[in-house]
PDB file of N, CA and C in Angstrom:
ATOM      1  N   MET A   1       2.784   4.009  22.918  1.00  0.00           N
ATOM      2  CA  MET A   1       4.021   4.528  22.425  1.00  0.00           C
ATOM      3  C   MET A   1       4.510   3.766  21.196  1.00  0.00           C
ATOM      4  N   ALA A   2       4.445   2.453  21.288  1.00  0.00           N
ATOM      5  CA  ALA A   2       4.918   1.647  20.163  1.00  0.00           C
ATOM      6  C   ALA A   2       4.049   1.868  18.934  1.00  0.00           C
ATOM      7  N   SER A   3       2.743   2.036  19.139  1.00  0.00           N
ATOM      8  CA  SER A   3       1.873   2.249  17.989  1.00  0.00           C
ATOM      9  C   SER A   3       2.152   3.600  17.346  1.00  0.00           C
ATOM     10  N   GLN A   4       2.501   4.613  18.142  1.00  0.00           N
ATOM     11  CA  GLN A   4       2.839   5.918  17.575  1.00  0.00           C
ATOM     12  C   GLN A   4       4.115   5.844  16.745  1.00  0.00           C
ATOM     13  N   ARG A   5       5.070   5.023  17.202  1.00  0.00           N
ATOM     14  CA  ARG A   5       6.290   4.837  16.414  1.00  0.00           C
ATOM     15  C   ARG A   5       5.981   4.178  15.079  1.00  0.00           C
ATOM     16  N   LYS A   6       5.079   3.201  15.100  1.00  0.00           N
ATOM     17  CA  LYS A   6       4.702   2.525  13.850  1.00  0.00           C
ATOM     18  C   LYS A   6       3.966   3.478  12.915  1.00  0.00           C
ATOM     19  N   ILE A   7       3.134   4.353  13.466  1.00  0.00           N
ATOM     20  CA  ILE A   7       2.433   5.328  12.635  1.00  0.00           C
ATOM     21  C   ILE A   7       3.428   6.295  12.009  1.00  0.00           C
ATOM     22  N   ASP A   8       4.402   6.744  12.786  1.00  0.00           N
ATOM     23  CA  ASP A   8       5.445   7.628  12.250  1.00  0.00           C
ATOM     24  C   ASP A   8       6.251   6.917  11.162  1.00  0.00           C
ATOM     25  N   GLU A   9       6.557   5.655  11.400  1.00  0.00           N
ATOM     26  CA  GLU A   9       7.286   4.859  10.400  1.00  0.00           C
ATOM     27  C   GLU A   9       6.469   4.738   9.121  1.00  0.00           C
ATOM     28  N   ALA A  10       5.175   4.485   9.255  1.00  0.00           N
ATOM     29  CA  ALA A  10       4.308   4.353   8.093  1.00  0.00           C
ATOM     30  C   ALA A  10       4.227   5.663   7.321  1.00  0.00           C
ATOM     31  N   ASN A  11       4.119   6.764   8.032  1.00  0.00           N
ATOM     32  CA  ASN A  11       4.067   8.068   7.355  1.00  0.00           C
ATOM     33  C   ASN A  11       5.363   8.361   6.612  1.00  0.00           C
ATOM     34  N   GLU A  12       6.484   7.925   7.163  1.00  0.00           N
ATOM     35  CA  GLU A  12       7.764   8.099   6.475  1.00  0.00           C
ATOM     36  C   GLU A  12       7.805   7.259   5.191  1.00  0.00           C
ATOM     37  N   HIS A  13       7.273   6.049   5.242  1.00  0.00           N
ATOM     38  CA  HIS A  13       7.215   5.215   4.044  1.00  0.00           C
ATOM     39  C   HIS A  13       6.315   5.864   2.984  1.00  0.00           C
ATOM     40  N   ILE A  14       5.231   6.471   3.410  1.00  0.00           N
ATOM     41  CA  ILE A  14       4.345   7.154   2.452  1.00  0.00           C
ATOM     42  C   ILE A  14       5.075   8.326   1.804  1.00  0.00           C
ATOM     43  N   ARG A  15       5.832   9.082   2.591  1.00  0.00           N
ATOM     44  CA  ARG A  15       6.599  10.201   2.026  1.00  0.00           C
ATOM     45  C   ARG A  15       7.607   9.700   1.002  1.00  0.00           C
ATOM     46  N   GLN A  16       8.268   8.573   1.318  1.00  0.00           N
ATOM     47  CA  GLN A  16       9.233   8.012   0.370  1.00  0.00           C
ATOM     48  C   GLN A  16       8.543   7.540  -0.911  1.00  0.00           C
ATOM     49  N   ALA A  17       7.351   6.973  -0.777  1.00  0.00           N
ATOM     50  CA  ALA A  17       6.611   6.512  -1.952  1.00  0.00           C
ATOM     51  C   ALA A  17       6.216   7.687  -2.831  1.00  0.00           C
ATOM     52  N   GLU A  18       5.714   8.750  -2.208  1.00  0.00           N
ATOM     53  CA  GLU A  18       5.322   9.925  -2.981  1.00  0.00           C
ATOM     54  C   GLU A  18       6.533  10.571  -3.644  1.00  0.00           C
ATOM     55  N   LYS A  19       7.663  10.539  -2.970  1.00  0.00           N
ATOM     56  CA  LYS A  19       8.894  11.094  -3.535  1.00  0.00           C
ATOM     57  C   LYS A  19       9.328  10.309  -4.772  1.00  0.00           C
ATOM     58  N   SER A  20       9.175   8.990  -4.738  1.00  0.00           N
ATOM     59  CA  SER A  20       9.594   8.176  -5.880  1.00  0.00           C
ATOM     60  C   SER A  20       8.651   8.324  -7.068  1.00  0.00           C
ATOM     61  N   LEU A  21       7.446   8.826  -6.830  1.00  0.00           N
ATOM     62  CA  LEU A  21       6.498   9.023  -7.931  1.00  0.00           C
ATOM     63  C   LEU A  21       6.662  10.375  -8.626  1.00  0.00           C
ATOM     64  N   LYS A  22       7.377  11.302  -7.990  1.00  0.00           N
ATOM     65  CA  LYS A  22       7.569  12.625  -8.580  1.00  0.00           C
ATOM     66  C   LYS A  22       8.587  12.564  -9.712  1.00  0.00           C
ATOM     67  N   THR A  23       8.350  13.389 -10.700  1.00  0.00           N
ATOM     68  CA  THR A  23       9.288  13.503 -11.807  1.00  0.00           C
ATOM     69  C   THR A  23       9.924  14.884 -11.762  1.00  0.00           C
ATOM     70  N   GLY A  24      11.032  15.016 -12.425  1.00  0.00           N
ATOM     71  CA  GLY A  24      11.729  16.290 -12.441  1.00  0.00           C
ATOM     72  C   GLY A  24      12.620  16.396 -13.651  1.00  0.00           C
ATOM     73  N   LEU A  25      13.559  17.293 -13.577  1.00  0.00           N
ATOM     74  CA  LEU A  25      14.457  17.540 -14.691  1.00  0.00           C
ATOM     75  C   LEU A  25      15.345  16.333 -14.984  1.00  0.00           C
ATOM     76  N   LEU A  26      15.843  15.690 -13.945  1.00  0.00           N
ATOM     77  CA  LEU A  26      16.733  14.546 -14.134  1.00  0.00           C
ATOM     78  C   LEU A  26      16.014  13.209 -14.063  1.00  0.00           C
ATOM     79  N   LYS A  27      14.835  13.204 -13.511  1.00  0.00           N
ATOM     80  CA  LYS A  27      14.072  11.958 -13.373  1.00  0.00           C
ATOM     81  C   LYS A  27      12.788  12.101 -14.181  1.00  0.00           C
ATOM     82  N   TRP A  28      12.720  11.425 -15.319  1.00  0.00           N
ATOM     83  CA  TRP A  28      11.616  11.613 -16.251  1.00  0.00           C
ATOM     84  C   TRP A  28      10.457  10.669 -16.016  1.00  0.00           C
ATOM     85  N   LYS A  29      10.738   9.527 -15.424  1.00  0.00           N
ATOM     86  CA  LYS A  29       9.709   8.515 -15.212  1.00  0.00           C
ATOM     87  C   LYS A  29       9.528   8.239 -13.728  1.00  0.00           C
ATOM     88  N   PRO A  30       8.283   8.099 -13.277  1.00  0.00           N
ATOM     89  CA  PRO A  30       8.081   7.707 -11.876  1.00  0.00           C
ATOM     90  C   PRO A  30       8.556   6.271 -11.655  1.00  0.00           C
ATOM     91  N   ASP A  31       9.046   6.001 -10.463  1.00  0.00           N
ATOM     92  CA  ASP A  31       9.514   4.663 -10.110  1.00  0.00           C
ATOM     93  C   ASP A  31       8.385   3.939  -9.373  1.00  0.00           C
ATOM     94  N   TYR A  32       7.554   3.251 -10.134  1.00  0.00           N
ATOM     95  CA  TYR A  32       6.379   2.594  -9.565  1.00  0.00           C
ATOM     96  C   TYR A  32       6.737   1.449  -8.635  1.00  0.00           C
ATOM     97  N   ASP A  33       7.821   0.745  -8.925  1.00  0.00           N
ATOM     98  CA  ASP A  33       8.201  -0.403  -8.109  1.00  0.00           C
ATOM     99  C   ASP A  33       8.611   0.032  -6.697  1.00  0.00           C
ATOM    100  N   VAL A  34       9.404   1.084  -6.597  1.00  0.00           N
ATOM    101  CA  VAL A  34       9.817   1.594  -5.287  1.00  0.00           C
ATOM    102  C   VAL A  34       8.605   2.127  -4.531  1.00  0.00           C
ATOM    103  N   ALA A  35       7.725   2.842  -5.235  1.00  0.00           N
ATOM    104  CA  ALA A  35       6.524   3.383  -4.591  1.00  0.00           C
ATOM    105  C   ALA A  35       5.652   2.257  -4.054  1.00  0.00           C
ATOM    106  N   ALA A  36       5.488   1.201  -4.835  1.00  0.00           N
ATOM    107  CA  ALA A  36       4.666   0.078  -4.391  1.00  0.00           C
ATOM    108  C   ALA A  36       5.271  -0.590  -3.154  1.00  0.00           C
ATOM    109  N   ASP A  37       6.575  -0.768  -3.146  1.00  0.00           N
ATOM    110  CA  ASP A  37       7.231  -1.363  -1.977  1.00  0.00           C
ATOM    111  C   ASP A  37       7.053  -0.494  -0.735  1.00  0.00           C
ATOM    112  N   GLU A  38       7.187   0.812  -0.901  1.00  0.00           N
ATOM    113  CA  GLU A  38       7.040   1.719   0.243  1.00  0.00           C
ATOM    114  C   GLU A  38       5.597   1.732   0.753  1.00  0.00           C
ATOM    115  N   TYR A  39       4.626   1.712  -0.167  1.00  0.00           N
ATOM    116  CA  TYR A  39       3.230   1.657   0.260  1.00  0.00           C
ATOM    117  C   TYR A  39       2.928   0.339   0.974  1.00  0.00           C
ATOM    118  N   ASN A  40       3.548  -0.737   0.521  1.00  0.00           N
ATOM    119  CA  ASN A  40       3.365  -2.025   1.179  1.00  0.00           C
ATOM    120  C   ASN A  40       3.904  -1.974   2.610  1.00  0.00           C
ATOM    121  N   LYS A  41       5.091  -1.406   2.785  1.00  0.00           N
ATOM    122  CA  LYS A  41       5.673  -1.278   4.125  1.00  0.00           C
ATOM    123  C   LYS A  41       4.801  -0.392   5.014  1.00  0.00           C
ATOM    124  N   ALA A  42       4.255   0.672   4.432  1.00  0.00           N
ATOM    125  CA  ALA A  42       3.376   1.563   5.200  1.00  0.00           C
ATOM    126  C   ALA A  42       2.104   0.833   5.610  1.00  0.00           C
ATOM    127  N   GLY A  43       1.561   0.017   4.700  1.00  0.00           N
ATOM    128  CA  GLY A  43       0.362  -0.755   5.020  1.00  0.00           C
ATOM    129  C   GLY A  43       0.586  -1.726   6.165  1.00  0.00           C
ATOM    130  N   VAL A  44       1.730  -2.371   6.164  1.00  0.00           N
ATOM    131  CA  VAL A  44       2.066  -3.307   7.243  1.00  0.00           C
ATOM    132  C   VAL A  44       2.220  -2.555   8.559  1.00  0.00           C
ATOM    133  N   ALA A  45       2.898  -1.418   8.524  1.00  0.00           N
ATOM    134  CA  ALA A  45       3.100  -0.637   9.754  1.00  0.00           C
ATOM    135  C   ALA A  45       1.770  -0.131  10.306  1.00  0.00           C
ATOM    136  N   PHE A  46       0.883   0.330   9.422  1.00  0.00           N
ATOM    137  CA  PHE A  46      -0.433   0.777   9.882  1.00  0.00           C
ATOM    138  C   PHE A  46      -1.238  -0.381  10.458  1.00  0.00           C
ATOM    139  N   ARG A  47      -1.116  -1.566   9.854  1.00  0.00           N
ATOM    140  CA  ARG A  47      -1.842  -2.728  10.370  1.00  0.00           C
ATOM    141  C   ARG A  47      -1.348  -3.103  11.770  1.00  0.00           C
ATOM    142  N   ILE A  48      -0.048  -3.025  11.989  1.00  0.00           N
ATOM    143  CA  ILE A  48       0.508  -3.319  13.304  1.00  0.00           C
ATOM    144  C   ILE A  48       0.030  -2.297  14.330  1.00  0.00           C
ATOM    145  N   ALA A  49      -0.098  -1.032  13.894  1.00  0.00           N
ATOM    146  CA  ALA A  49      -0.549   0.038  14.792  1.00  0.00           C
ATOM    147  C   ALA A  49      -2.066   0.062  14.950  1.00  0.00           C
ATOM    148  N   LYS A  50      -2.748  -0.882  14.304  1.00  0.00           N
ATOM    149  CA  LYS A  50      -4.203  -1.002  14.369  1.00  0.00           C
ATOM    150  C   LYS A  50      -4.928   0.186  13.743  1.00  0.00           C
ATOM    151  N   GLU A  51      -4.313   0.806  12.738  1.00  0.00           N
ATOM    152  CA  GLU A  51      -4.940   1.849  11.927  1.00  0.00           C
ATOM    153  C   GLU A  51      -5.385   1.163  10.631  1.00  0.00           C
ATOM    154  N   TYR A  52      -6.485   0.439  10.727  1.00  0.00           N
ATOM    155  CA  TYR A  52      -6.878  -0.461   9.644  1.00  0.00           C
ATOM    156  C   TYR A  52      -7.318   0.264   8.379  1.00  0.00           C
ATOM    157  N   GLU A  53      -8.012   1.381   8.495  1.00  0.00           N
ATOM    158  CA  GLU A  53      -8.463   2.105   7.300  1.00  0.00           C
ATOM    159  C   GLU A  53      -7.273   2.595   6.487  1.00  0.00           C
ATOM    160  N   LYS A  54      -6.281   3.156   7.165  1.00  0.00           N
ATOM    161  CA  LYS A  54      -5.089   3.639   6.476  1.00  0.00           C
ATOM    162  C   LYS A  54      -4.305   2.476   5.888  1.00  0.00           C
ATOM    163  N   SER A  55      -4.329   1.358   6.569  1.00  0.00           N
ATOM    164  CA  SER A  55      -3.644   0.175   6.069  1.00  0.00           C
ATOM    165  C   SER A  55      -4.250  -0.290   4.751  1.00  0.00           C
ATOM    166  N   VAL A  56      -5.575  -0.337   4.699  1.00  0.00           N
ATOM    167  CA  VAL A  56      -6.248  -0.744   3.458  1.00  0.00           C
ATOM    168  C   VAL A  56      -5.920   0.225   2.338  1.00  0.00           C
ATOM    169  N   GLU A  57      -5.937   1.534   2.626  1.00  0.00           N
ATOM    170  CA  GLU A  57      -5.613   2.536   1.615  1.00  0.00           C
ATOM    171  C   GLU A  57      -4.207   2.327   1.059  1.00  0.00           C
ATOM    172  N   CYS A  58      -3.267   2.070   1.937  1.00  0.00           N
ATOM    173  CA  CYS A  58      -1.882   1.872   1.498  1.00  0.00           C
ATOM    174  C   CYS A  58      -1.737   0.620   0.643  1.00  0.00           C
ATOM    175  N   PHE A  59      -2.403  -0.460   1.043  1.00  0.00           N
ATOM    176  CA  PHE A  59      -2.323  -1.678   0.241  1.00  0.00           C
ATOM    177  C   PHE A  59      -2.961  -1.480  -1.135  1.00  0.00           C
ATOM    178  N   LEU A  60      -4.032  -0.699  -1.214  1.00  0.00           N
ATOM    179  CA  LEU A  60      -4.660  -0.439  -2.508  1.00  0.00           C
ATOM    180  C   LEU A  60      -3.762   0.434  -3.388  1.00  0.00           C
ATOM    181  N   LYS A  61      -3.086   1.410  -2.788  1.00  0.00           N
ATOM    182  CA  LYS A  61      -2.135   2.220  -3.549  1.00  0.00           C
ATOM    183  C   LYS A  61      -0.965   1.364  -4.012  1.00  0.00           C
ATOM    184  N   CYS A  62      -0.559   0.441  -3.164  1.00  0.00           N
ATOM    185  CA  CYS A  62       0.506  -0.494  -3.530  1.00  0.00           C
ATOM    186  C   CYS A  62       0.090  -1.311  -4.751  1.00  0.00           C
ATOM    187  N   ALA A  63      -1.123  -1.838  -4.719  1.00  0.00           N
ATOM    188  CA  ALA A  63      -1.614  -2.638  -5.849  1.00  0.00           C
ATOM    189  C   ALA A  63      -1.693  -1.799  -7.116  1.00  0.00           C
ATOM    190  N   GLU A  64      -2.136  -0.562  -7.002  1.00  0.00           N
ATOM    191  CA  GLU A  64      -2.249   0.311  -8.173  1.00  0.00           C
ATOM    192  C   GLU A  64      -0.882   0.582  -8.792  1.00  0.00           C
ATOM    193  N   ASN A  65       0.125   0.800  -7.959  1.00  0.00           N
ATOM    194  CA  ASN A  65       1.468   1.039  -8.489  1.00  0.00           C
ATOM    195  C   ASN A  65       2.058  -0.205  -9.126  1.00  0.00           C
ATOM    196  N   TYR A  66       1.774  -1.365  -8.556  1.00  0.00           N
ATOM    197  CA  TYR A  66       2.220  -2.600  -9.199  1.00  0.00           C
ATOM    198  C   TYR A  66       1.529  -2.799 -10.540  1.00  0.00           C
ATOM    199  N   LYS A  67       0.246  -2.429 -10.629  1.00  0.00           N
ATOM    200  CA  LYS A  67      -0.460  -2.533 -11.904  1.00  0.00           C
ATOM    201  C   LYS A  67       0.168  -1.615 -12.951  1.00  0.00           C
ATOM    202  N   LEU A  68       0.520  -0.399 -12.540  1.00  0.00           N
ATOM    203  CA  LEU A  68       1.157   0.541 -13.465  1.00  0.00           C
ATOM    204  C   LEU A  68       2.518   0.041 -13.924  1.00  0.00           C
ATOM    205  N   ASN A  69       3.156  -0.774 -13.103  1.00  0.00           N
ATOM    206  CA  ASN A  69       4.450  -1.361 -13.448  1.00  0.00           C
ATOM    207  C   ASN A  69       4.295  -2.710 -14.155  1.00  0.00           C
ATOM    208  N   ARG A  70       3.050  -3.140 -14.342  1.00  0.00           N
ATOM    209  CA  ARG A  70       2.704  -4.412 -14.988  1.00  0.00           C
ATOM    210  C   ARG A  70       3.221  -5.623 -14.210  1.00  0.00           C
ATOM    211  N   SER A  71       3.210  -5.525 -12.896  1.00  0.00           N
ATOM    212  CA  SER A  71       3.561  -6.646 -12.027  1.00  0.00           C
ATOM    213  C   SER A  71       2.262  -7.204 -11.461  1.00  0.00           C
ATOM    214  N   TRP A  72       1.608  -8.019 -12.252  1.00  0.00           N
ATOM    215  CA  TRP A  72       0.253  -8.467 -11.920  1.00  0.00           C
ATOM    216  C   TRP A  72       0.224  -9.350 -10.680  1.00  0.00           C
ATOM    217  N   PHE A  73       1.213 -10.225 -10.527  1.00  0.00           N
ATOM    218  CA  PHE A  73       1.241 -11.113  -9.371  1.00  0.00           C
ATOM    219  C   PHE A  73       1.348 -10.315  -8.072  1.00  0.00           C
ATOM    220  N   HIS A  74       2.252  -9.340  -8.058  1.00  0.00           N
ATOM    221  CA  HIS A  74       2.442  -8.536  -6.848  1.00  0.00           C
ATOM    222  C   HIS A  74       1.229  -7.655  -6.577  1.00  0.00           C
ATOM    223  N   ALA A  75       0.562  -7.205  -7.633  1.00  0.00           N
ATOM    224  CA  ALA A  75      -0.662  -6.423  -7.445  1.00  0.00           C
ATOM    225  C   ALA A  75      -1.738  -7.283  -6.781  1.00  0.00           C
ATOM    226  N   ALA A  76      -1.838  -8.531  -7.198  1.00  0.00           N
ATOM    227  CA  ALA A  76      -2.821  -9.439  -6.592  1.00  0.00           C
ATOM    228  C   ALA A  76      -2.466  -9.727  -5.134  1.00  0.00           C
ATOM    229  N   LYS A  77      -1.190  -9.878  -4.838  1.00  0.00           N
ATOM    230  CA  LYS A  77      -0.775 -10.106  -3.450  1.00  0.00           C
ATOM    231  C   LYS A  77      -1.107  -8.889  -2.575  1.00  0.00           C
ATOM    232  N   ALA A  78      -0.966  -7.690  -3.122  1.00  0.00           N
ATOM    233  CA  ALA A  78      -1.304  -6.483  -2.358  1.00  0.00           C
ATOM    234  C   ALA A  78      -2.805  -6.409  -2.114  1.00  0.00           C
ATOM    235  N   MET A  79      -3.604  -6.830  -3.102  1.00  0.00           N
ATOM    236  CA  MET A  79      -5.055  -6.850  -2.906  1.00  0.00           C
ATOM    237  C   MET A  79      -5.427  -7.858  -1.819  1.00  0.00           C
ATOM    238  N   GLU A  80      -4.744  -8.988  -1.805  1.00  0.00           N
ATOM    239  CA  GLU A  80      -4.992  -9.976  -0.753  1.00  0.00           C
ATOM    240  C   GLU A  80      -4.581  -9.435   0.620  1.00  0.00           C
ATOM    241  N   ALA A  81      -3.500  -8.672   0.648  1.00  0.00           N
ATOM    242  CA  ALA A  81      -3.041  -8.106   1.926  1.00  0.00           C
ATOM    243  C   ALA A  81      -4.044  -7.091   2.469  1.00  0.00           C
ATOM    244  N   ALA A  82      -4.808  -6.454   1.585  1.00  0.00           N
ATOM    245  CA  ALA A  82      -5.820  -5.478   2.017  1.00  0.00           C
ATOM    246  C   ALA A  82      -6.994  -6.155   2.709  1.00  0.00           C
ATOM    247  N   VAL A  83      -7.145  -7.454   2.502  1.00  0.00           N
ATOM    248  CA  VAL A  83      -8.274  -8.178   3.084  1.00  0.00           C
ATOM    249  C   VAL A  83      -8.123  -8.326   4.600  1.00  0.00           C
ATOM    250  N   GLN A  84      -6.908  -8.550   5.075  1.00  0.00           N
ATOM    251  CA  GLN A  84      -6.696  -8.769   6.517  1.00  0.00           C
ATOM    252  C   GLN A  84      -7.193  -7.595   7.362  1.00  0.00           C
ATOM    253  N   PRO A  85      -6.804  -6.343   7.064  1.00  0.00           N
ATOM    254  CA  PRO A  85      -7.344  -5.244   7.874  1.00  0.00           C
ATOM    255  C   PRO A  85      -8.847  -5.056   7.689  1.00  0.00           C
ATOM    256  N   MET A  86      -9.363  -5.419   6.518  1.00  0.00           N
ATOM    257  CA  MET A  86     -10.805  -5.302   6.290  1.00  0.00           C
ATOM    258  C   MET A  86     -11.559  -6.273   7.193  1.00  0.00           C
ATOM    259  N   LYS A  87     -11.002  -7.476   7.377  1.00  0.00           N
ATOM    260  CA  LYS A  87     -11.633  -8.431   8.289  1.00  0.00           C
ATOM    261  C   LYS A  87     -11.626  -7.900   9.715  1.00  0.00           C
ATOM    262  N   GLU A  88     -10.551  -7.236  10.105  1.00  0.00           N
ATOM    263  CA  GLU A  88     -10.468  -6.670  11.450  1.00  0.00           C
ATOM    264  C   GLU A  88     -11.485  -5.551  11.655  1.00  0.00           C
ATOM    265  N   MET A  89     -11.792  -4.808  10.585  1.00  0.00           N
ATOM    266  CA  MET A  89     -12.773  -3.721  10.678  1.00  0.00           C
ATOM    267  C   MET A  89     -14.201  -4.239  10.601  1.00  0.00           C
ATOM    268  N   GLY A  90     -14.374  -5.479  10.187  1.00  0.00           N
ATOM    269  CA  GLY A  90     -15.710  -6.049  10.081  1.00  0.00           C
ATOM    270  C   GLY A  90     -16.375  -5.782   8.749  1.00  0.00           C
ATOM    271  N   LEU A  91     -15.603  -5.468   7.721  1.00  0.00           N
ATOM    272  CA  LEU A  91     -16.142  -5.216   6.386  1.00  0.00           C
ATOM    273  C   LEU A  91     -16.132  -6.501   5.560  1.00  0.00           C
ATOM    274  N   LEU A  92     -16.802  -7.504   6.055  1.00  0.00           N
ATOM    275  CA  LEU A  92     -16.755  -8.821   5.408  1.00  0.00           C
ATOM    276  C   LEU A  92     -17.490  -8.839   4.073  1.00  0.00           C
ATOM    277  N   LYS A  93     -18.425  -7.925   3.859  1.00  0.00           N
ATOM    278  CA  LYS A  93     -19.167  -7.909   2.588  1.00  0.00           C
ATOM    279  C   LYS A  93     -18.295  -7.445   1.433  1.00  0.00           C
ATOM    280  N   LYS A  94     -17.252  -6.669   1.710  1.00  0.00           N
ATOM    281  CA  LYS A  94     -16.366  -6.177   0.653  1.00  0.00           C
ATOM    282  C   LYS A  94     -15.237  -7.155   0.327  1.00  0.00           C
ATOM    283  N   VAL A  95     -15.005  -8.125   1.175  1.00  0.00           N
ATOM    284  CA  VAL A  95     -13.898  -9.056   0.990  1.00  0.00           C
ATOM    285  C   VAL A  95     -13.992  -9.829  -0.331  1.00  0.00           C
ATOM    286  N   PRO A  96     -15.161 -10.396  -0.697  1.00  0.00           N
ATOM    287  CA  PRO A  96     -15.214 -11.128  -1.970  1.00  0.00           C
ATOM    288  C   PRO A  96     -14.873 -10.260  -3.179  1.00  0.00           C
ATOM    289  N   GLU A  97     -15.236  -8.986  -3.126  1.00  0.00           N
ATOM    290  CA  GLU A  97     -14.924  -8.066  -4.236  1.00  0.00           C
ATOM    291  C   GLU A  97     -13.414  -7.933  -4.419  1.00  0.00           C
ATOM    292  N   PHE A  98     -12.687  -7.781  -3.313  1.00  0.00           N
ATOM    293  CA  PHE A  98     -11.239  -7.644  -3.392  1.00  0.00           C
ATOM    294  C   PHE A  98     -10.565  -8.948  -3.828  1.00  0.00           C
ATOM    295  N   ILE A  99     -11.065 -10.064  -3.342  1.00  0.00           N
ATOM    296  CA  ILE A  99     -10.501 -11.360  -3.745  1.00  0.00           C
ATOM    297  C   ILE A  99     -10.751 -11.606  -5.230  1.00  0.00           C
ATOM    298  N   GLU A 100     -11.916 -11.222  -5.719  1.00  0.00           N
ATOM    299  CA  GLU A 100     -12.226 -11.391  -7.139  1.00  0.00           C
ATOM    300  C   GLU A 100     -11.315 -10.509  -7.996  1.00  0.00           C
ATOM    301  N   GLN A 101     -11.071  -9.286  -7.557  1.00  0.00           N
ATOM    302  CA  GLN A 101     -10.165  -8.405  -8.299  1.00  0.00           C
ATOM    303  C   GLN A 101      -8.755  -8.968  -8.302  1.00  0.00           C
ATOM    304  N   ALA A 102      -8.348  -9.566  -7.192  1.00  0.00           N
ATOM    305  CA  ALA A 102      -7.009 -10.139  -7.115  1.00  0.00           C
ATOM    306  C   ALA A 102      -6.861 -11.323  -8.062  1.00  0.00           C
ATOM    307  N   ALA A 103      -7.943 -12.077  -8.224  1.00  0.00           N
ATOM    308  CA  ALA A 103      -7.894 -13.229  -9.117  1.00  0.00           C
ATOM    309  C   ALA A 103      -7.828 -12.772 -10.554  1.00  0.00           C
TER     310      ALA A 103
END
């Protein structure tokens, strides 16, 4: 039950992130910083719910949005955060690649 709540919470964060990336008549520029924060929260929620693949995806989207916002330090921290669920999945061969990109 608790894991389903975390998955629902993560999906809500993803919806908020996608909403902040949309542009319209009154909003001309996507808000990359808000999207990155929401993807980060979704990644954490997925990691708690043990949905590791989705967690890695969210952390990578978080890093990409930080890169688009030119927040290099936060992008590197998001890449590092993607390593934890990868270790849980047993993808140890990909870990050095992500750490190198973060550096």
